[in-house]
mmCIF file of C-alpha atoms in Angstrom:
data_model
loop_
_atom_site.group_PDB
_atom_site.id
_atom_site.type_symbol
_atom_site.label_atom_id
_atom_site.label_comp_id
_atom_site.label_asym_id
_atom_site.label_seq_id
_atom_site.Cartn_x
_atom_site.Cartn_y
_atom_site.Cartn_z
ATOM 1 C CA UNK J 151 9.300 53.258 -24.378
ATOM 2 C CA UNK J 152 12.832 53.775 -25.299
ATOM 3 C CA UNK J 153 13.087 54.087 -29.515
ATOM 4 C CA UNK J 154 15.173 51.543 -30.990
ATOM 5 C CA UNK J 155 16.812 52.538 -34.813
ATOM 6 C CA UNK J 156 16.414 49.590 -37.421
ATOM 7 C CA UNK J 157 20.272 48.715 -38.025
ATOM 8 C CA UNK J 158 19.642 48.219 -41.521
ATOM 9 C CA UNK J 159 22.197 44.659 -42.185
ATOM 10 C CA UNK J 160 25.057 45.030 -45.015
ATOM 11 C CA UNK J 161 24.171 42.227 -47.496
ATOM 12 C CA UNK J 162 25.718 40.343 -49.888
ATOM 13 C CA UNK J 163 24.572 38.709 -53.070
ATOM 14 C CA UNK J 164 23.665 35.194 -52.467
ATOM 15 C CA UNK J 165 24.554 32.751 -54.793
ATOM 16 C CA UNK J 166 23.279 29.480 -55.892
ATOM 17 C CA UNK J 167 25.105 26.454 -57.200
ATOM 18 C CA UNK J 168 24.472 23.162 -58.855
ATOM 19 C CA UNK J 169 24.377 20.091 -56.204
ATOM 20 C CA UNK J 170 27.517 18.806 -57.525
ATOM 21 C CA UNK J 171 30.678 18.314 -55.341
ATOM 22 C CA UNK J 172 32.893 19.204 -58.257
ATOM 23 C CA UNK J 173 31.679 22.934 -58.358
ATOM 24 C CA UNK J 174 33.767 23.139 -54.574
ATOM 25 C CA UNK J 175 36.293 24.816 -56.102
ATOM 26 C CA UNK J 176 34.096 27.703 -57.746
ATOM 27 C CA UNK J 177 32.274 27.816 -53.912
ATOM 28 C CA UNK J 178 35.356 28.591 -52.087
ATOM 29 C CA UNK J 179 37.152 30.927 -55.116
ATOM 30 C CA UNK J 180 33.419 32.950 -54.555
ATOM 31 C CA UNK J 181 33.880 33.235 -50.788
ATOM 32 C CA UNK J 182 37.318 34.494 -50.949
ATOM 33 C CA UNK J 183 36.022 36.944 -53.491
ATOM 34 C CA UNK J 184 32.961 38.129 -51.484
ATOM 35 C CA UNK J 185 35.648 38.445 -48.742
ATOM 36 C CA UNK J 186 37.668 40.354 -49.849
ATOM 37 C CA UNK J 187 38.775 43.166 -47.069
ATOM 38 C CA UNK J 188 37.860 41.244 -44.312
ATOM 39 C CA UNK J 189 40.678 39.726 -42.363
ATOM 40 C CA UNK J 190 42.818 37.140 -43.718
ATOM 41 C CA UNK J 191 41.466 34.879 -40.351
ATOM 42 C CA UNK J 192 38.324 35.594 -41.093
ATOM 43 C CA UNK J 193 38.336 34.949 -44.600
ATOM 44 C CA UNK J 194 39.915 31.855 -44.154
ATOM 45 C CA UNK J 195 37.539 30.186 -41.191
ATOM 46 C CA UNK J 196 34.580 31.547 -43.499
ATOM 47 C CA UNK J 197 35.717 29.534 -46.270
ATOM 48 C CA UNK J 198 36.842 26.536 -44.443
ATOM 49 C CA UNK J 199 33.470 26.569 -42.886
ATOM 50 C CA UNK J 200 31.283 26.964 -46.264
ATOM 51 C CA UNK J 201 33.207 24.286 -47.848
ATOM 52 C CA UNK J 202 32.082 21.570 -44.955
ATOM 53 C CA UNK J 203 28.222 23.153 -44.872
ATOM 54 C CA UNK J 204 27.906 23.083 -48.846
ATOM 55 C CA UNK J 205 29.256 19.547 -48.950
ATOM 56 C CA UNK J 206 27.118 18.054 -46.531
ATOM 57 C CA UNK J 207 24.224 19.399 -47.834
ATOM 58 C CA UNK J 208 25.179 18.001 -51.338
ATOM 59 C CA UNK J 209 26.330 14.639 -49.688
ATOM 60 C CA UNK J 210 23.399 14.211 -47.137
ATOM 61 C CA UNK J 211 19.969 16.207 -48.482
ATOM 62 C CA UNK J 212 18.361 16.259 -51.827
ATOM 63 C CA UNK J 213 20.575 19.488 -52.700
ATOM 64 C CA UNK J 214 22.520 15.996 -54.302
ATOM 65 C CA UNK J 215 20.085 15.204 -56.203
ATOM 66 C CA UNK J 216 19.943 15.492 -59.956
ATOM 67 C CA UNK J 217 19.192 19.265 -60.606
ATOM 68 C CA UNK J 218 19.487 19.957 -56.709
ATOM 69 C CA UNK J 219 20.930 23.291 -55.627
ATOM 70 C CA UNK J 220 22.849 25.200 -52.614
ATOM 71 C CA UNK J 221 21.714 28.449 -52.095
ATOM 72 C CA UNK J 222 24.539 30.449 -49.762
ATOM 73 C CA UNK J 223 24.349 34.149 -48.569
ATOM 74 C CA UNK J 224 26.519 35.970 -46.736
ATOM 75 C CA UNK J 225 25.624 39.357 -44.615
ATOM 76 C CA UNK J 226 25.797 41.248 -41.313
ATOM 77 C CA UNK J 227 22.836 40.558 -39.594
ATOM 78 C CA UNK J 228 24.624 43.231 -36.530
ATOM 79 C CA UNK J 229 27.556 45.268 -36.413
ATOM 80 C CA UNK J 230 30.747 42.981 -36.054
ATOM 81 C CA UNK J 231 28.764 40.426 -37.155
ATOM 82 C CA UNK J 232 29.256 38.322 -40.426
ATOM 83 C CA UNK J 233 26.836 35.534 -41.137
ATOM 84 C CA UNK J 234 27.454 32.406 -43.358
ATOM 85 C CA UNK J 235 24.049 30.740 -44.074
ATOM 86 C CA UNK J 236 24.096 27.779 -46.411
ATOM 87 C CA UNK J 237 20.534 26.550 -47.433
ATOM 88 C CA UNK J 238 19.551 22.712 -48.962
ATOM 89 C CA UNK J 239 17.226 21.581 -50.910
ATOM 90 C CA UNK J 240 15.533 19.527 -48.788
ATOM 91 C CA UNK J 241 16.231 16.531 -46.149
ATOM 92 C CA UNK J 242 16.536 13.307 -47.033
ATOM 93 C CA UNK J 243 17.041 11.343 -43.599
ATOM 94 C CA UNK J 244 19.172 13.595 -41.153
ATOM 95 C CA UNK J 245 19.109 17.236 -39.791
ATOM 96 C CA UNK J 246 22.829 18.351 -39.235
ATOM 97 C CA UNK J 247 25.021 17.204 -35.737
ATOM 98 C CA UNK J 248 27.665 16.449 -34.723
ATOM 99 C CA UNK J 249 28.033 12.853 -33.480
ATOM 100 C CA UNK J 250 29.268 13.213 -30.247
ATOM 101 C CA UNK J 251 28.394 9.739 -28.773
ATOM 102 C CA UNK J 252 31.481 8.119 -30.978
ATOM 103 C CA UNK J 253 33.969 7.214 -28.448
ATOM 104 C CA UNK J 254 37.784 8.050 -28.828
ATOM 105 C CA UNK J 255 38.128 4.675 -30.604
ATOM 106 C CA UNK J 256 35.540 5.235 -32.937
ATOM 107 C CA UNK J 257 36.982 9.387 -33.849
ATOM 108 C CA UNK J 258 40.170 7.869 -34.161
ATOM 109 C CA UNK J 259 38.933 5.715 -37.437
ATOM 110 C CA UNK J 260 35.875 7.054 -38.610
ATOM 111 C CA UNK J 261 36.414 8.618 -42.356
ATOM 112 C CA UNK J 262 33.400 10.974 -41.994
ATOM 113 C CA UNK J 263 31.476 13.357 -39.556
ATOM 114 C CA UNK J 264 34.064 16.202 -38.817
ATOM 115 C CA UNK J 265 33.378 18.857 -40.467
ATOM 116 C CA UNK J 266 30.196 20.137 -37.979
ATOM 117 C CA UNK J 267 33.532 19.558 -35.537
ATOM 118 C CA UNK J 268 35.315 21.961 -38.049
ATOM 119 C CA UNK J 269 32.635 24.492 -37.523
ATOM 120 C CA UNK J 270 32.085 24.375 -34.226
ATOM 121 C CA UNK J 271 35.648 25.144 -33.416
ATOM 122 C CA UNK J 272 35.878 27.861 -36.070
ATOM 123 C CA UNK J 273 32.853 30.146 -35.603
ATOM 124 C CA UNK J 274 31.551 32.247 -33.027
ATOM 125 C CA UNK J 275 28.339 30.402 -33.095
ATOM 126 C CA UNK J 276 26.333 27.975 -35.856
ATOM 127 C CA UNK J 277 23.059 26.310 -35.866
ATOM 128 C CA UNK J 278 19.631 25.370 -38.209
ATOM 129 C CA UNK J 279 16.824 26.373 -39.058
ATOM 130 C CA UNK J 280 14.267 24.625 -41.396
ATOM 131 C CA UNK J 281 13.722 27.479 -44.229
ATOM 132 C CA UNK J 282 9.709 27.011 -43.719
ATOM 133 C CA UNK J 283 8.693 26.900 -40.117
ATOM 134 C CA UNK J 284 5.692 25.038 -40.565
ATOM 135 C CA UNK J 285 5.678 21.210 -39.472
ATOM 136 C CA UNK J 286 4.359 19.671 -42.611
ATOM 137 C CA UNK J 287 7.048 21.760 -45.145
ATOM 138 C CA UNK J 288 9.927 20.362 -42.952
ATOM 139 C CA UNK J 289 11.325 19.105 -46.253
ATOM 140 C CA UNK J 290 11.295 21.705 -48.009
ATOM 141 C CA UNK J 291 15.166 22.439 -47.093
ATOM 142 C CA UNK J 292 17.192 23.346 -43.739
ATOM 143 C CA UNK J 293 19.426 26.625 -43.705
ATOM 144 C CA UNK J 294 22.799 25.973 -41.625
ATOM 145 C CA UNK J 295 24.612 29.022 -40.455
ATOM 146 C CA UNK J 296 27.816 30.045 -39.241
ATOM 147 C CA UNK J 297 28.529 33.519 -37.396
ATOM 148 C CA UNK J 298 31.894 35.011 -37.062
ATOM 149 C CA UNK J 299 33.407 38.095 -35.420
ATOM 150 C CA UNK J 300 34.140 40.553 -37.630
ATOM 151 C CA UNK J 301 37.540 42.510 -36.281
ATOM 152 C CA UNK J 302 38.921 45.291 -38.242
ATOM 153 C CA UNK J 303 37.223 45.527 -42.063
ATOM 154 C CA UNK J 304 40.324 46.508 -44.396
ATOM 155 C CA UNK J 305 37.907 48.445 -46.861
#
């Protein structure tokens, strides 16, 4: 049997912030900072892509709430690899989609629901996960991530 090394990922501090859609600006202005040497393309998608998962969570899950949180981390989980993960505090109705049975009518005038469209068109990859794999703590909070491509790191 072939001996595999343990990549050991590059992490980032995560950071946590109040459920309030008036701390977006501090959100993105943290991103940019813990992106700093990446690629200006990267950098941008990244934050483009944490604004949208950070406000739905405060908008749709309990991460709204009075004294509800977002909990975001950032790290390499493999080389040329950079991972967005944005965690809630907890569902309220929904798990996160994208409404794809609206018909071109409907996309044309609806006011809401693009920014999983936003995501899907800017990362490599996204999807969920509930943050405790057991069914009866599947409110407990859902982690949405993004993955991009990391090209050349300006270090």
């Amino acid at each position: 049997m072939p001996i595999v090394p343990h990549v050991s990922p590059v992490r980032r501090q995560a950071r946590i912030y109040p459920g309030e859609l008036s701390r977006m600006s501090t959100v993105r202005a943290d991103l940019r900072t813990d992106l700093a040497g990446f690629g200006e393309d990267l950098a941008e998608a990244a934050v483009l892509c944490g604004s949208e998962l950070v406000a739905n969570s405060i908008e749709h899950t309990r991460s709204g709430d009075p004294d509800g949180r977002v909990v975001r981390a950032l790290f390499e989980p493999a080389p040329g690899v950079l991972r967005l993960v944005i965690v809630d505090d907890g569902a309220r109705k929904s798990c996160p989609h994208i409404p794809r049975q609206r018909t071109e009518e409907e996309w044309a005038t609806a006011e809401r629901g693009r920014g999983l469209l936003i995501v899907d068109v800017l990362a490599q990859r996204w999807g969920t996960y509930p943050v405790v794999p057991f069914p009866f703590c599947a409110d407990l909070g859902t982690a949405v991530w993004a993955e991009f491509s990391i090209g050349e790191v300006i270090r």
